[in-house]
Coordinates of C-alpha atoms in Angstrom, one line a residue:
Chain A
X1 CA -18.0 -14.4 46.4
X2 CA -18.8 -16.7 43.7
X3 CA -19.1 -13.6 41.1
X4 CA -15.6 -12.6 42.2
X5 CA -14.1 -16.2 41.7
X6 CA -15.8 -16.0 38.4
X7 CA -14.2 -12.7 37.6
X8 CA -10.7 -13.7 38.4
X9 CA -11.1 -17.1 36.6
X10 CA -12.6 -15.3 33.5
X11 CA -9.4 -12.9 33.6
X12 CA -7.0 -15.8 34.2
X13 CA -8.2 -17.4 31.2
X14 CA -8.1 -14.2 29.1
X15 CA -4.5 -13.7 30.0
X16 CA -3.6 -17.6 29.4
X17 CA -5.3 -17.3 26.1
X18 CA -3.3 -14.1 25.2
X19 CA -0.1 -15.7 26.4
X20 CA -0.6 -18.9 24.7
X21 CA -1.5 -17.3 21.4
X22 CA 1.7 -15.2 21.5
X23 CA 3.9 -18.2 22.4
X24 CA 2.5 -20.1 19.3
X25 CA 2.9 -17.3 17.2
X26 CA 6.5 -16.9 18.5
X27 CA 7.2 -20.4 17.5
X28 CA 5.7 -19.9 14.2
X29 CA 8.0 -17.1 13.6
X30 CA 10.9 -18.9 15.0
X31 CA 10.2 -21.7 12.5
X32 CA 10.2 -19.1 9.7
X33 CA 13.4 -17.6 10.9
X34 CA 15.2 -20.7 10.4
X35 CA 14.6 -20.8 6.8
X36 CA 14.4 -17.0 6.1
X37 CA 12.5 -16.0 3.0
X38 CA 12.5 -12.3 3.1
X39 CA 10.9 -10.1 0.7
X40 CA 13.6 -7.6 -0.1
X41 CA 11.1 -4.5 -1.0
X42 CA 9.0 -5.2 2.1
X43 CA 12.0 -5.6 4.4
X44 CA 13.6 -2.2 3.2
X45 CA 10.1 -0.4 3.5
X46 CA 9.7 -1.5 7.0
X47 CA 13.3 -0.5 8.0
X48 CA 12.5 3.0 6.6
X49 CA 9.1 3.4 8.2
X50 CA 10.3 2.0 11.6
X51 CA 13.5 3.6 11.8
X52 CA 14.1 6.9 9.7
X53 CA 10.4 7.9 10.7
X54 CA 10.9 7.3 14.2
X55 CA 14.1 9.2 14.5
X56 CA 12.7 12.7 15.1
X57 CA 10.5 11.6 17.9
X58 CA 13.2 9.3 19.4
X59 CA 15.8 12.3 19.2
X60 CA 13.4 14.5 21.2
X61 CA 12.5 12.1 23.9
X62 CA 16.3 11.2 24.4
X63 CA 17.2 14.8 24.5
X64 CA 14.5 15.5 27.3
X65 CA 15.3 12.4 29.0
X66 CA 18.8 13.3 29.3
X67 CA 18.0 16.6 30.5
X68 CA 15.3 15.7 33.0
X69 CA 17.8 13.1 34.4
X70 CA 20.6 15.7 35.3
X71 CA 17.5 18.2 36.4
X72 CA 16.6 15.6 39.0
X73 CA 19.8 15.1 40.4
X74 CA 20.9 18.6 39.9
X75 CA 19.9 19.9 43.8
X76 CA 21.7 17.3 45.2
X77 CA 24.8 17.8 43.4
X78 CA 24.8 21.6 44.2
X79 CA 24.1 20.6 47.9
X80 CA 26.9 18.1 48.0
X81 CA 29.2 19.8 45.5
X82 CA 29.7 16.4 43.6
X83 CA 30.1 17.8 40.3
X84 CA 32.4 15.3 39.5
X85 CA 30.0 12.4 39.7
X86 CA 27.1 14.0 37.5
X87 CA 28.6 12.5 34.3
X88 CA 28.8 8.8 35.7
X89 CA 25.4 8.9 37.4
X90 CA 24.0 10.4 34.3
X91 CA 25.5 7.7 32.0
X92 CA 25.1 4.9 34.2
X93 CA 21.3 5.5 34.4
X94 CA 20.5 6.6 30.9
X95 CA 22.8 4.1 29.2
X96 CA 21.6 1.0 31.3
X97 CA 18.0 1.9 32.1
X98 CA 16.3 5.2 31.1
X99 CA 17.2 5.2 27.5
X100 CA 16.3 1.8 26.5
X101 CA 13.2 2.0 28.6
X102 CA 11.8 5.0 27.2
X103 CA 12.9 4.7 23.6
X104 CA 11.1 1.3 24.2
X105 CA 7.8 2.8 25.4
X106 CA 7.9 5.4 22.6
X107 CA 8.7 2.9 19.9
X108 CA 5.7 0.6 21.2
X109 CA 3.3 3.6 21.1
X110 CA 4.4 4.8 17.7
X111 CA 5.5 1.9 15.6
X112 CA 3.7 -1.3 17.7
X113 CA 0.5 0.5 17.4
X114 CA 0.6 1.5 13.8
X115 CA 2.0 -2.2 13.0
X116 CA -0.9 -3.7 14.9
X117 CA -3.6 -1.3 13.1
X118 CA -1.9 -2.0 9.7
X119 CA -1.9 -5.7 10.1
X120 CA -5.2 -5.8 11.8
X121 CA -6.8 -3.8 9.0
X122 CA -5.4 -6.2 6.5
X123 CA -6.9 -9.1 8.5
X124 CA -10.5 -7.7 8.6
X125 CA -10.4 -6.8 4.8
X126 CA -9.2 -10.3 3.8
X127 CA -5.9 -9.1 2.7
X128 CA -4.3 -11.6 4.6
X129 CA -6.4 -14.2 3.3
X130 CA -5.7 -12.9 -0.1
X131 CA -2.0 -13.5 0.4
X132 CA -2.4 -17.0 1.5
X133 CA -4.6 -17.6 -1.5
X134 CA -1.8 -16.1 -3.6
X135 CA 0.4 -18.8 -2.0
X136 CA 2.4 -16.6 0.2
X137 CA 2.9 -17.1 3.9
X138 CA 1.9 -14.1 5.7
X139 CA 4.6 -14.9 8.6
X140 CA 7.3 -14.8 5.6
X141 CA 5.9 -11.8 3.9
X142 CA 4.3 -9.6 6.6
X143 CA 5.8 -10.8 10.1
X144 CA 9.5 -11.4 9.3
X145 CA 10.3 -8.0 7.8
X146 CA 8.4 -6.1 10.3
X147 CA 9.9 -8.0 13.3
X148 CA 13.4 -7.8 11.9
X149 CA 13.0 -4.0 11.1
X150 CA 11.9 -3.5 14.6
X151 CA 14.7 -5.4 16.4
X152 CA 17.5 -3.6 14.1
X153 CA 15.9 -0.3 14.3
X154 CA 15.3 -0.5 17.9
X155 CA 18.9 -1.0 18.6
X156 CA 20.0 1.7 16.1
X157 CA 17.7 4.2 17.6
X158 CA 18.9 3.6 21.2
X159 CA 22.5 4.3 20.0
X160 CA 21.2 7.3 18.4
X161 CA 18.9 8.2 21.3
X162 CA 22.0 7.9 23.8
X163 CA 24.0 10.5 21.8
X164 CA 20.8 12.9 21.9
X165 CA 20.7 12.1 25.8
X166 CA 24.3 12.8 26.4
X167 CA 23.8 16.1 24.4
X168 CA 20.6 17.1 26.7
X169 CA 22.4 16.2 29.8
X170 CA 25.6 17.9 29.1
X171 CA 23.7 21.2 28.2
X172 CA 21.6 21.0 31.0
X173 CA 24.2 20.3 33.7
X174 CA 26.2 23.3 32.1
X175 CA 23.4 25.7 31.7
X176 CA 21.5 25.1 35.0
X177 CA 23.7 23.5 37.5
X178 CA 27.2 25.0 36.4
X179 CA 28.9 21.7 35.7
X180 CA 31.5 22.3 33.0
X181 CA 31.1 20.0 29.9
X182 CA 34.8 18.8 30.4
X183 CA 34.2 17.8 33.9
X184 CA 31.0 16.1 32.8
X185 CA 32.6 14.2 29.9
X186 CA 35.5 13.4 32.2
X187 CA 33.3 11.8 34.8
X188 CA 31.3 10.1 32.2
X189 CA 34.1 8.5 30.1
X190 CA 36.0 7.5 33.3
X191 CA 33.2 5.7 34.9
X192 CA 30.8 4.6 32.3
X193 CA 32.1 1.7 30.2
X194 CA 31.4 -0.2 27.1
X195 CA 29.8 -2.9 29.3
X196 CA 26.9 -0.3 30.5
X197 CA 26.5 0.6 26.6
X198 CA 26.0 -2.9 25.8
X199 CA 23.6 -3.7 28.6
X200 CA 21.5 -1.1 27.2
X201 CA 21.8 -2.0 23.6
X202 CA 20.9 -5.7 24.7
X203 CA 17.9 -4.6 26.6
X204 CA 16.8 -2.3 23.6
X205 CA 17.3 -5.3 21.0
X206 CA 15.0 -7.5 22.9
X207 CA 12.5 -4.8 23.5
X208 CA 12.5 -4.3 19.6
X209 CA 11.8 -8.3 19.2
X210 CA 9.3 -8.2 21.8
X211 CA 7.2 -5.1 20.3
X212 CA 7.6 -6.6 16.9
X213 CA 6.2 -10.1 18.0
X214 CA 3.6 -8.6 20.2
X215 CA 2.1 -5.9 17.6
X216 CA 2.2 -8.6 14.7
X217 CA 0.6 -11.2 16.8
X218 CA -2.2 -8.8 18.1
X219 CA -2.7 -7.6 14.6
X220 CA -3.0 -10.8 12.6
X221 CA -5.3 -12.1 15.5
X222 CA -7.8 -9.4 15.0
X223 CA -11.6 -10.4 15.1
X224 CA -14.6 -8.5 14.6
X225 CA -14.2 -5.8 12.0
X226 CA -13.1 -2.1 12.8
X227 CA -14.0 -2.3 16.6
X228 CA -11.6 -5.6 16.9
X229 CA -8.8 -3.5 15.4
X230 CA -9.4 -0.8 17.9
X231 CA -9.1 -3.4 20.7
X232 CA -6.1 -5.0 19.2
X233 CA -4.2 -1.7 18.9
X234 CA -5.1 -1.1 22.8
X235 CA -4.0 -4.5 23.9
X236 CA -0.9 -4.5 21.8
X237 CA 0.1 -1.1 23.4
X238 CA -0.4 -2.3 27.0
X239 CA 1.0 -5.8 26.4
X240 CA 4.3 -4.3 24.8
X241 CA 4.4 -2.0 27.8
X242 CA 4.0 -4.5 30.5
X243 CA 6.4 -6.9 28.6
X244 CA 9.0 -4.3 28.4
X245 CA 9.0 -3.6 32.3
X246 CA 8.9 -7.5 33.0
X247 CA 11.8 -8.2 30.5
X248 CA 13.6 -5.3 31.8
X249 CA 13.3 -6.5 35.3
X250 CA 14.7 -9.9 34.3
X251 CA 17.3 -8.4 32.4
X252 CA 18.6 -6.0 34.7
X253 CA 18.9 -8.9 37.4
X254 CA 20.8 -11.3 34.9
X255 CA 23.0 -8.5 33.5
X256 CA 24.1 -7.1 36.7
Chain B
X1 CA -11.5 -31.4 -10.9
X2 CA -12.8 -29.9 -7.8
X3 CA -14.4 -32.5 -5.3
X4 CA -16.0 -31.5 -2.2
X5 CA -17.3 -34.2 0.1
X6 CA -19.6 -34.1 3.3
X7 CA -18.3 -30.7 4.2
X8 CA -19.4 -29.7 7.9
X9 CA -18.2 -26.7 9.8
X10 CA -19.5 -24.7 12.8
X11 CA -18.6 -21.4 14.5
X12 CA -19.1 -21.6 18.2
X13 CA -21.3 -24.3 18.1
X14 CA -23.7 -22.7 15.3
X15 CA -23.5 -25.0 12.3
X16 CA -22.6 -22.9 9.2
X17 CA -22.0 -25.8 6.7
X18 CA -24.1 -29.0 6.9
X19 CA -22.8 -32.1 4.8
X20 CA -22.0 -30.0 1.7
X21 CA -20.9 -32.0 -1.3
X22 CA -20.3 -30.7 -5.0
X23 CA -18.2 -31.6 -7.8
X24 CA -16.8 -29.4 -10.9
X25 CA -15.0 -31.3 -13.5
X26 CA -11.9 -29.9 -15.1
X27 CA -12.8 -27.1 -17.4
X28 CA -16.4 -26.7 -15.9
X29 CA -18.0 -23.7 -14.3
X30 CA -20.3 -23.9 -11.5
X31 CA -22.5 -21.3 -10.2
X32 CA -23.0 -21.3 -6.3
X33 CA -26.2 -19.4 -5.4
X34 CA -28.1 -18.9 -2.0
X35 CA -29.3 -16.5 0.4
X36 CA -26.8 -14.4 2.3
X37 CA -25.2 -16.4 5.3
X38 CA -25.8 -19.7 3.5
X39 CA -22.2 -20.7 3.4
X40 CA -21.1 -20.2 0.0
X41 CA -17.8 -18.1 0.6
X42 CA -17.1 -20.6 3.4
X43 CA -17.1 -23.3 0.8
X44 CA -14.8 -21.4 -1.6
X45 CA -12.3 -20.8 1.4
X46 CA -12.4 -24.6 2.2
X47 CA -11.5 -25.2 -1.3
X48 CA -8.5 -22.8 -1.2
X49 CA -7.6 -24.2 2.3
X50 CA -8.2 -20.8 4.0
X51 CA -10.9 -22.5 6.1
X52 CA -10.1 -26.1 8.1
X53 CA -13.6 -27.5 8.2
X54 CA -14.7 -29.4 11.1
X55 CA -15.2 -32.7 8.9
X56 CA -15.6 -33.4 5.4
X57 CA -12.9 -33.8 2.4
X58 CA -11.8 -31.3 -0.2
X59 CA -9.8 -32.5 -3.4
X60 CA -8.3 -30.1 -5.9
X61 CA -7.2 -32.4 -8.6
X62 CA -5.4 -35.3 -7.0
X63 CA -4.5 -33.2 -3.8
X64 CA -6.8 -33.5 -0.8
X65 CA -6.5 -30.0 0.7
X66 CA -8.2 -31.1 3.9
X67 CA -5.3 -33.2 4.7
X68 CA -2.4 -31.0 3.7
X69 CA -0.4 -28.8 5.9
X70 CA 0.2 -25.0 5.3
X71 CA 3.4 -25.6 3.6
X72 CA 2.0 -28.1 1.2
X73 CA -1.1 -26.0 0.6
X74 CA 1.1 -23.2 -0.8
X75 CA 1.6 -25.5 -3.9
X76 CA -2.1 -26.1 -4.4
X77 CA -2.9 -22.5 -3.8
X78 CA -0.6 -21.5 -6.6
X79 CA -2.8 -23.2 -9.0
X80 CA -5.8 -21.2 -7.8
X81 CA -7.0 -17.6 -8.5
X82 CA -9.3 -16.0 -6.2
X83 CA -11.5 -13.1 -6.2
X84 CA -12.8 -12.0 -2.9
X85 CA -16.0 -10.6 -1.8
X86 CA -14.5 -7.5 -0.2
X87 CA -11.9 -6.9 -2.9
X88 CA -9.0 -7.7 -0.7
X89 CA -6.5 -5.4 -2.8
X90 CA -3.4 -4.4 -1.0
X91 CA -4.1 -0.9 0.2
X92 CA -0.2 -0.2 0.4
X93 CA 0.5 -1.3 -3.4
X94 CA -0.7 0.6 -6.5
X95 CA -2.7 -1.2 -9.2
X96 CA 0.2 -2.3 -11.1
X97 CA 1.9 -3.5 -8.0
X98 CA -1.2 -5.5 -7.0
X99 CA -1.9 -7.2 -10.3
X100 CA 1.8 -7.9 -10.8
X101 CA 2.1 -9.4 -7.3
X102 CA 1.3 -13.1 -8.2
X103 CA 3.8 -13.1 -11.0
X104 CA 6.5 -11.3 -9.0
X105 CA 6.0 -13.8 -6.2
X106 CA 5.9 -17.0 -8.4
X107 CA 8.9 -15.8 -10.4
X108 CA 7.6 -17.5 -13.6
X109 CA 7.8 -14.6 -15.9
X110 CA 10.9 -12.6 -16.3
X111 CA 10.8 -9.1 -14.5
X112 CA 11.1 -7.1 -17.4
X113 CA 8.1 -8.8 -19.1
X114 CA 5.8 -8.1 -15.9
X115 CA 4.9 -4.6 -16.9
X116 CA 3.9 -5.4 -20.4
X117 CA 1.9 -8.4 -19.1
X118 CA 0.1 -6.4 -16.2
X119 CA -0.9 -3.6 -19.0
X120 CA -2.2 -6.1 -21.3
X121 CA -4.3 -7.8 -18.5
X122 CA -5.6 -4.4 -17.3
X123 CA -6.6 -3.4 -20.8
X124 CA -8.6 -6.7 -21.1
X125 CA -10.5 -5.9 -18.1
X126 CA -11.2 -2.4 -19.6
X127 CA -8.9 -0.5 -17.3
X128 CA -5.9 0.6 -19.3
X129 CA -3.3 2.9 -18.0
X130 CA -4.3 2.9 -14.3
X131 CA -1.3 1.1 -13.0
X132 CA -0.1 4.2 -11.0
X133 CA -3.4 4.7 -8.9
X134 CA -4.0 3.2 -5.5
X135 CA -7.1 1.1 -4.7
X136 CA -8.4 3.7 -2.6
X137 CA -8.8 5.9 -5.7
X138 CA -10.9 3.2 -7.4
X139 CA -14.8 2.9 -7.8
X140 CA -16.1 -0.4 -6.6
X141 CA -16.5 -1.8 -10.3
X142 CA -13.2 -0.7 -10.9
X143 CA -11.9 -2.6 -7.9
X144 CA -13.7 -5.8 -8.9
X145 CA -12.1 -5.8 -12.3
X146 CA -8.6 -5.2 -10.9
X147 CA -9.1 -8.2 -8.6
X148 CA -9.9 -10.2 -11.5
X149 CA -7.0 -9.0 -13.3
X150 CA -4.9 -10.0 -10.3
X151 CA -6.5 -13.4 -9.6
X152 CA -6.1 -14.4 -13.5
X153 CA -2.8 -12.9 -14.4
X154 CA -0.8 -16.0 -13.7
X155 CA -3.3 -17.8 -15.8
X156 CA -4.3 -20.3 -12.9
X157 CA -6.1 -23.5 -13.9
X158 CA -8.7 -22.9 -11.1
X159 CA -10.7 -19.8 -10.3
X160 CA -12.7 -18.9 -7.4
X161 CA -14.7 -15.9 -7.6
X162 CA -16.8 -14.8 -4.4
X163 CA -19.5 -12.5 -5.6
X164 CA -17.5 -10.7 -8.0
X165 CA -20.4 -8.4 -8.8
X166 CA -21.7 -7.6 -5.5
X167 CA -23.1 -4.0 -5.2
X168 CA -22.2 -3.3 -9.0
X169 CA -24.7 -1.8 -11.7
X170 CA -26.2 -4.3 -14.4
X171 CA -23.9 -3.0 -17.1
X172 CA -20.7 -3.7 -15.1
X173 CA -22.3 -6.8 -13.8
X174 CA -22.7 -8.0 -17.4
X175 CA -19.2 -6.8 -18.4
X176 CA -17.5 -8.8 -15.5
X177 CA -19.6 -12.1 -16.3
X178 CA -18.4 -11.8 -20.1
X179 CA -15.0 -11.1 -18.8
X180 CA -14.9 -14.2 -16.7
X181 CA -16.4 -16.4 -19.5
X182 CA -13.9 -15.2 -21.9
X183 CA -11.0 -15.8 -19.6
X184 CA -12.4 -19.3 -18.7
X185 CA -12.7 -20.1 -22.4
X186 CA -9.3 -18.5 -23.0
X187 CA -7.7 -20.4 -20.2
X188 CA -9.7 -23.5 -19.9
X189 CA -9.9 -23.0 -16.2
X190 CA -12.2 -24.7 -13.9
X191 CA -14.2 -21.9 -12.3
X192 CA -16.7 -21.5 -9.4
X193 CA -18.4 -18.1 -9.1
X194 CA -20.7 -17.2 -6.1
X195 CA -23.2 -14.7 -7.0
X196 CA -26.6 -13.6 -6.5
X197 CA -27.0 -12.3 -10.0
X198 CA -28.5 -15.7 -11.2
X199 CA -29.9 -14.4 -14.6
X200 CA -26.5 -13.1 -15.5
X201 CA -24.8 -16.1 -13.9
X202 CA -26.7 -19.0 -15.4
X203 CA -25.8 -18.4 -19.0
X204 CA -22.3 -19.0 -18.2
X205 CA -22.7 -21.9 -16.0
X206 CA -22.6 -25.6 -16.6
X207 CA -24.5 -26.2 -13.4
X208 CA -26.1 -24.3 -10.3
X209 CA -25.6 -25.3 -6.7
X210 CA -27.9 -23.7 -4.4
X211 CA -27.1 -23.6 -0.6
X212 CA -29.4 -22.7 2.3
X213 CA -28.6 -22.9 5.9
X214 CA -25.4 -24.4 5.0
X215 CA -26.9 -27.2 3.1
X216 CA -27.1 -28.0 -0.4
X217 CA -30.8 -27.8 -1.7
X218 CA -30.2 -27.9 -5.5
X219 CA -27.6 -29.1 -7.8
X220 CA -28.3 -29.1 -11.6
X221 CA -28.6 -27.2 -14.6
X222 CA -30.3 -23.8 -14.3
X223 CA -33.4 -24.9 -16.4
X224 CA -33.9 -27.8 -13.7
X225 CA -33.7 -25.2 -11.2
X226 CA -36.6 -23.0 -12.7
X227 CA -38.7 -26.3 -12.5
X228 CA -37.7 -27.3 -8.8
X229 CA -40.0 -28.4 -6.4
X230 CA -38.6 -26.1 -3.8
X231 CA -40.1 -22.8 -4.3
X232 CA -37.3 -20.7 -2.9
X233 CA -35.0 -22.4 -5.5
X234 CA -37.5 -21.5 -8.2
X235 CA -37.5 -17.9 -6.9
X236 CA -33.7 -17.6 -6.7
X237 CA -33.1 -19.1 -10.3
X238 CA -35.9 -17.1 -11.9
X239 CA -34.9 -13.8 -9.9
X240 CA -38.3 -13.3 -8.6
X241 CA -39.1 -11.3 -5.3
X242 CA -39.8 -13.7 -2.5
X243 CA -43.4 -12.2 -1.7
X244 CA -44.4 -14.0 -5.2
X245 CA -43.0 -17.5 -3.6
X246 CA -46.0 -19.8 -2.8
X247 CA -45.3 -21.6 0.5

């Protein structure tokens, strides 16, 4: 019994340490954001690396997410002959939920993990100390461009992902359950509004900010050499994924 | 002048610096020696403000580093060049970009003059024409010399060198110490060099300070070290293997 209490207590303190550390780190980033001193080259490099290089994987994910959504509802649509609501059901779920959520998780796995690994390696090889020794604030030079790039690109990639999801949905609805693209589009455009699109966009922007802060926080907090980098990458991906679901829950509730 | 007074620090309860005090006059060169884990690198990091000691005070010129916040420390660090033990070159940047980095960030040299200055500094460390290479394409000795070029390109009045010759052959070691001496003479910088190569280090230093177990066990000219009462100090200064030391 005492052992169980000790384990629960240790787990509680470990979680509190991570949450506390990330909160303090977020405060530092927020303070830096009040007097932004962005490095242009580093910002463009990150926008390219985070955005352009993620495009293929986001496009493929969104294409299949759209197709799978239609496939899931396909049998019910045929059974109920409710062809005219496919576009609405698809658009509502993809724009508001599936799109931002799946793209956020993919983004966290690809960009967030990569970012933690890069910053973690820089930390253990004293490159971050070298920056500070050169009178450069790592928050300004390393963190701000990355967080900004993730925030902006996550939103842009969600817009692009929505387009690919619609494409996947239309093609699947037409090819596998016989819904004419015109009927699909009519239902989609009639019932799915700007609010649904903006709802998803707001979520994805917050997810991008969350992934940026978590991945940078874990990267700069690495201790213990190469094994420490591995642990930080693992923890960063898990924390981002959990954070995405928790934030999604609250945003869904608030934006209803 | 650099002044360190009563520096103490512990990691998870284990003391790593015990009441360390030392002083380097402006334009002077100090050699910091001692066995591995003695706390030499930590002293350099405390001087640069990269380590917040548990107690003790550090002055760089008129600035008390230990009393400054991170923002105020930036101004002090702008006057310091530091060579790291493990190179700490920026992997994502080329050699040219690494060396140009302090100049680009400080903005004290016009952008069009930076490349010429980088080329000249690389030639000075006997590495001409390697601006386009990445750090991963360099040998250990080349990386150390690139570090030296990066740390000195903005002519800082203070230079902190953490084991600039670790793992290098004797010829490259001699070349790096010669370069350091030349740069020190050229720029009139105040220099602290951490090294185990005492035979090569002693001739270019005004004084040696030896740390053992986080405490200062010797502070004086190299010649005095060779006659010190402590046998380990004598062994270090004479570079004799430890089995020859009478205990």
